[in-house]
Coordinates of C-alpha atoms and ligand atoms in Angstrom, one line a residue:
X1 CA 0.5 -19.9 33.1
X2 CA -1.1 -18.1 30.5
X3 CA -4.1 -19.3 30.6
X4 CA -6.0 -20.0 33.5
X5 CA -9.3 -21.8 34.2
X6 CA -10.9 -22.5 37.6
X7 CA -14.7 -24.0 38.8
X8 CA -15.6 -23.4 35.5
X9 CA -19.7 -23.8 35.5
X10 CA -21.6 -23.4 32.7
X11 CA -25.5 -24.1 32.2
X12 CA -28.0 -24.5 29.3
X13 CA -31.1 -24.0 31.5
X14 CA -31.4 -26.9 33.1
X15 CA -28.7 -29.0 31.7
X16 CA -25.7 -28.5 33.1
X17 CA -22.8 -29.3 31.1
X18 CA -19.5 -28.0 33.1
X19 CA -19.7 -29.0 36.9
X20 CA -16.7 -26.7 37.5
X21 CA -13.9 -27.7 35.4
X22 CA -10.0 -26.8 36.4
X23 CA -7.5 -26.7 33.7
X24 CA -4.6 -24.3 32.8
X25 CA -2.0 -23.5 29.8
X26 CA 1.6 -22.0 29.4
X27 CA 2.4 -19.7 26.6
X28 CA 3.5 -21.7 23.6
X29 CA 2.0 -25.2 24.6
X30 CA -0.3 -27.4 22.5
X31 CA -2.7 -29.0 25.0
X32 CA -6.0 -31.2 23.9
X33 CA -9.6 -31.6 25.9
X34 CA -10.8 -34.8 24.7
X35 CA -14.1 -36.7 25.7
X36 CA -17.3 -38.0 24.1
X37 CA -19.9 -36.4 22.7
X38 CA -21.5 -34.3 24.8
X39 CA -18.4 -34.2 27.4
X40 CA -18.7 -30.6 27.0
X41 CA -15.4 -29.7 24.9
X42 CA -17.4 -27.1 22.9
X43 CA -18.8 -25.4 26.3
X44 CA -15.2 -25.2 27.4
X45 CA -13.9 -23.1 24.0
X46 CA -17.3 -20.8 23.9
X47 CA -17.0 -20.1 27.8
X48 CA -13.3 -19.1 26.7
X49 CA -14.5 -17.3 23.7
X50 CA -17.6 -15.9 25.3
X51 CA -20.2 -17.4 23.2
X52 CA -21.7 -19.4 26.4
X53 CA -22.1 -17.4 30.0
X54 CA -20.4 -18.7 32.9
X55 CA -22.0 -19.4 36.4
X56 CA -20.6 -17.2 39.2
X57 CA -17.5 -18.6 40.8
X58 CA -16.0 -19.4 37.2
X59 CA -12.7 -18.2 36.9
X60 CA -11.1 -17.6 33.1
X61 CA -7.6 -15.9 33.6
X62 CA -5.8 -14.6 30.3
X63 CA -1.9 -13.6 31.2
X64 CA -3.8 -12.4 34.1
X65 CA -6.5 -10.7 33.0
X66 CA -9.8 -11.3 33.6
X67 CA -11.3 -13.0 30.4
X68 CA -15.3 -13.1 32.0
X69 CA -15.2 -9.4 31.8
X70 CA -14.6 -9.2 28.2
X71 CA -17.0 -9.1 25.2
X72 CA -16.9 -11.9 23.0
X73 CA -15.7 -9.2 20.4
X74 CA -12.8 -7.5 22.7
X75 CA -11.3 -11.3 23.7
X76 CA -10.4 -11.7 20.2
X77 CA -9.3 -8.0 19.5
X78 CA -7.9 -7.4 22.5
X79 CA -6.6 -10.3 24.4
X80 CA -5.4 -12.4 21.3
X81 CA -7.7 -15.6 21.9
X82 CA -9.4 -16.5 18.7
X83 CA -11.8 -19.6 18.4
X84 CA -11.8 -21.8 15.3
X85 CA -15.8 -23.3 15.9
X86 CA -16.6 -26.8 14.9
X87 CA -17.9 -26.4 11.2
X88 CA -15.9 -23.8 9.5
X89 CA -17.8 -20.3 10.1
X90 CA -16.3 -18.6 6.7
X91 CA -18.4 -15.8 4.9
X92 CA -19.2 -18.3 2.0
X93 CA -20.0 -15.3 -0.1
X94 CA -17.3 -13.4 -0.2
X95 CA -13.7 -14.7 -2.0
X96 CA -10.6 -16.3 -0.2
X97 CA -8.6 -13.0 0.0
X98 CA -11.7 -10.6 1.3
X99 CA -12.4 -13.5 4.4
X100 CA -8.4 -13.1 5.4
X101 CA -9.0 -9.4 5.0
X102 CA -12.1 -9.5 7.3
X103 CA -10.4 -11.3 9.6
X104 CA -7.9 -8.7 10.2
X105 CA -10.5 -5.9 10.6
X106 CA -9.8 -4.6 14.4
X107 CA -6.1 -4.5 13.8
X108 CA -3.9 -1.3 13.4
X109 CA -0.8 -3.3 12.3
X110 CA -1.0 -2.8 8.3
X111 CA 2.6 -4.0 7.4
X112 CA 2.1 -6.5 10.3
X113 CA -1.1 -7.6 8.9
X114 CA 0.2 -8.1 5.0
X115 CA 3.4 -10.2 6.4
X116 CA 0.8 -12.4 8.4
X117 CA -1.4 -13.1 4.9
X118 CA 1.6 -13.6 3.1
X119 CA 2.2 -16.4 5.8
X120 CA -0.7 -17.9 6.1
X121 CA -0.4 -18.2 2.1
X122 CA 2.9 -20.4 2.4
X123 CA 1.3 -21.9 5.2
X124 CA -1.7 -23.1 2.8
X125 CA -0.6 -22.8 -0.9
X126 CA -3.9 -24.1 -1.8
X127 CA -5.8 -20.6 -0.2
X128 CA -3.2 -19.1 -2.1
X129 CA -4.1 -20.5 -5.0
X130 CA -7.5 -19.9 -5.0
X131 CA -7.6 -16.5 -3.3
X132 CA -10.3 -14.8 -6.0
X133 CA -12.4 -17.9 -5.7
X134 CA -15.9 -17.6 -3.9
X135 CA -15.4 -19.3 -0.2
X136 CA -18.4 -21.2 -0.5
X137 CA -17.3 -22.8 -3.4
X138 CA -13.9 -24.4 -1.9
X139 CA -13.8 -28.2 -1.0
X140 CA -14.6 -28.6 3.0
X141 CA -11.2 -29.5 3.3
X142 CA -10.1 -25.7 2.2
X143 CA -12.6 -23.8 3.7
X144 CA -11.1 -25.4 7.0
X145 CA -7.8 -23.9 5.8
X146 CA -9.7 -20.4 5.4
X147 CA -11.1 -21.1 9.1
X148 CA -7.8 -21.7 10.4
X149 CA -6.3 -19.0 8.2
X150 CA -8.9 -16.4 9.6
X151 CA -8.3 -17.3 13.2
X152 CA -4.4 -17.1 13.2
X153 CA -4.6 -13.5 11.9
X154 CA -7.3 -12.4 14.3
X155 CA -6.2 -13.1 17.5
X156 CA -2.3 -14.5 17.7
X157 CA -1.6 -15.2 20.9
X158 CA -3.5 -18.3 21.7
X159 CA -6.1 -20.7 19.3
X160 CA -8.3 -22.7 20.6
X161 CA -9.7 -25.1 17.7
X162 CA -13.0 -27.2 18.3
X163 CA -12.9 -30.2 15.9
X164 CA -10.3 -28.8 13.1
X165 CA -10.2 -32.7 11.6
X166 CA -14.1 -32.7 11.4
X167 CA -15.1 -34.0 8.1
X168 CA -10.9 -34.1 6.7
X169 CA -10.2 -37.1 4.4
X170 CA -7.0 -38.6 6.9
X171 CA -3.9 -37.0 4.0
X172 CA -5.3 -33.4 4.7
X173 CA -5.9 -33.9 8.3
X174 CA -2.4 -35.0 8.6
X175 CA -1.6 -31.5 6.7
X176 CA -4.0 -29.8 8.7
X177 CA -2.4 -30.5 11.8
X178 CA 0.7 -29.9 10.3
X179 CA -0.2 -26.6 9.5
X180 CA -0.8 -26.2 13.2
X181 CA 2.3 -27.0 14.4
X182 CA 3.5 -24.6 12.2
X183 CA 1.3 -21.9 14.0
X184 CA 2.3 -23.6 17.1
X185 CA 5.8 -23.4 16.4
X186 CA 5.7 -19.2 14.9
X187 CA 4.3 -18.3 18.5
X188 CA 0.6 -19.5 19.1
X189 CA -0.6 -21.4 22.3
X190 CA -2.8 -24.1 21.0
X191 CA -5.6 -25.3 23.0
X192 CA -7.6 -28.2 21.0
X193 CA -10.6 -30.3 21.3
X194 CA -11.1 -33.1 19.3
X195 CA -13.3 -36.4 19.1
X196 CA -10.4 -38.0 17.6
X197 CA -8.2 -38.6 20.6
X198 CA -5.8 -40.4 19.1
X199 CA -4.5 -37.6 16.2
X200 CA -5.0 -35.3 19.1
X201 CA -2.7 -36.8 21.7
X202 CA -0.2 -37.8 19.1
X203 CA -0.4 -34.1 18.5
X204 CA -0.3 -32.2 21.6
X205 CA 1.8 -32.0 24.7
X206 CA -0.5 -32.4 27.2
X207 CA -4.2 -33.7 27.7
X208 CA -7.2 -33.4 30.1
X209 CA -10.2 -36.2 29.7
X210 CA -13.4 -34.7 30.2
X211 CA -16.5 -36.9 30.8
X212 CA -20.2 -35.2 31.7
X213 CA -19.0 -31.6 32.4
X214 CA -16.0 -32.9 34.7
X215 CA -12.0 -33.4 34.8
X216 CA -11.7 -37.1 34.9
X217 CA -7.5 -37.1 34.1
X218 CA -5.1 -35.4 33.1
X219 CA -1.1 -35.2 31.9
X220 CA 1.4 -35.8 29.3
X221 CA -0.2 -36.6 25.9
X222 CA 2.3 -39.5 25.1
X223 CA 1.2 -40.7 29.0
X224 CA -2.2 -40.7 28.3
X225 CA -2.2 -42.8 25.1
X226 CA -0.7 -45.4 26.9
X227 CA -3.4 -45.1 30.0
X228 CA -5.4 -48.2 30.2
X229 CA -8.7 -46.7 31.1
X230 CA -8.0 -43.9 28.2
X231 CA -7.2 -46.8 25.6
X232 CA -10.3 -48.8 26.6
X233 CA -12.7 -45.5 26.3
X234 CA -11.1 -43.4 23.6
X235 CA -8.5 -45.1 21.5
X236 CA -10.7 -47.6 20.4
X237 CA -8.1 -50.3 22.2
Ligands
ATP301 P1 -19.7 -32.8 20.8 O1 -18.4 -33.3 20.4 O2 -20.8 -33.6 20.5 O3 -19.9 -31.3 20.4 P2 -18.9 -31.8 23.4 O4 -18.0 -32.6 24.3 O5 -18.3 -30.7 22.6 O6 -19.6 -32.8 22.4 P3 -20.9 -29.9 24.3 O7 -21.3 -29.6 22.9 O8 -20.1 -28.9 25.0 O9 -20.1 -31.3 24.3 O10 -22.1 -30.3 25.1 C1 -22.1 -30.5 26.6 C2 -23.5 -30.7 27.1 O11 -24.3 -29.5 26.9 C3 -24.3 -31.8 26.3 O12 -25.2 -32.4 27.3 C4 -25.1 -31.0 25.3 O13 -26.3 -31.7 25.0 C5 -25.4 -29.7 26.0 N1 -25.6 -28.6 25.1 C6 -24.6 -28.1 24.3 N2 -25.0 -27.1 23.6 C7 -26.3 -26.8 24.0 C8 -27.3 -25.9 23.7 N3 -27.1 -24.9 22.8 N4 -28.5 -26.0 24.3 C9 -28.7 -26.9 25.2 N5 -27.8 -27.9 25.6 C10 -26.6 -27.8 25.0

């Protein structure tokens, strides 16, 4: 497994919202966490990502390293996990080209680097399109492409995406996830969270259901969208 998560606790003073969650991914997979609001999906990427802390006992395992004793900073640069945050985190200031730039900042890789722009260019004509154009003047639809854009050249190994359909009118979330496959399909683990279980089970592999901070089920995605209990809660069935 490439990834690897055990007890996985995390707290927000006195709330806790992971009551030791167990989950684990294989190098090339697409895999979805969905739940509710509140589930704790997010918790689970920023533990990954080390936005959040994790309570002693937690166990995050990258192709066996020990992910807890990395800097939010060095899991990206130096493990290859990049996070894609719920709400596009772009430098809205700054033009399409100089975000993908940014994005690339701790890599030594320079003809590695331009082949990767070039391809996330093809991968998104539109970014391409408006490269010299002030971020925070693209539609939301397009800065998510810039977030996604940013986080493939990053960190390549694995992605884990919190919400990429947020806000998407349905024809570019299909292209969206598209795109993903793509990214999916040129090398990178997915790991995704979504509210929309549906899209997200249609789309991945395999699924955990999370519900209050705890592993409720768990399997192949095309299993779980036929699972009673995940029809009645999530699919709206
Ligand atoms: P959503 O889709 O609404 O983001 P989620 O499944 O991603 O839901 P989390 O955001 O991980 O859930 O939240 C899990 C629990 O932790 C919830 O009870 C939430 O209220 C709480 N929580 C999340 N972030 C914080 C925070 N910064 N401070 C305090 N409590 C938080």
């Amino acid at each position: 497994m490439q990834l690897n998560v055990k007890n996985l606790k995390v707290s927000y003073g006195n709330i806790k919202a992971l009551h030791g969650l167990d989950f684990s991914i294989d190098a090339g997979e697409i895999v979805t966490i969905i739940g509710a609001n509140g589930a704790g999906k997010s918790t689970t990427l920023r533990a990954i990502s080390r936005m959040v802390p994790s309570e002693s006992g937690s166990v995050i395992e990258f192709e066996g390293k020990d992910v807890l004793s990395y800097t939010t900073d060095k899991v990206v640069t130096r493990l290859g996990i990049s996070h894609v945050p719920e709400g596009r985190r772009i430098f809205g200031n700054l033009t399409v080209t100089e975000n993908l730039t940014l994005a690339c900042f701790a890599r030594k890789d320079t003809e590695q680097i331009e082949t990767d722009k070039k391809w996330v260019f093809d991968l998104f004509p539109r970014l391409e399109e408006r490269k010299n154009q002030i971020s925070g003047t693209l539609s939301g639809g397009e800065q998510q492409m810039l977030a996604v854009g940013r986080g493939y050249l990053s960190g390549r190994k694995i992605m884990i995406l919190d919400e990429p359909s947020m806000g998407l009118a349905p024809l570019l979330m299909l292209e969206m996830f598209d795109a993903l496959k793509e990214i999916n399909r040129h090398g990178t683990t997915i790991l995704l969270v979504e509210q929309n279980a549906r899209l997200a089970l249609k789309f991945a592999q395999r699924g955990y259901v999370i519900e209050h901070g705890k592993l409720v089920l768990e399997g192949p995605a095309d299993k779980l969208l036929d699972d009673p209990e995940v029809k009645k809660a999530y699919l709206g069935a």
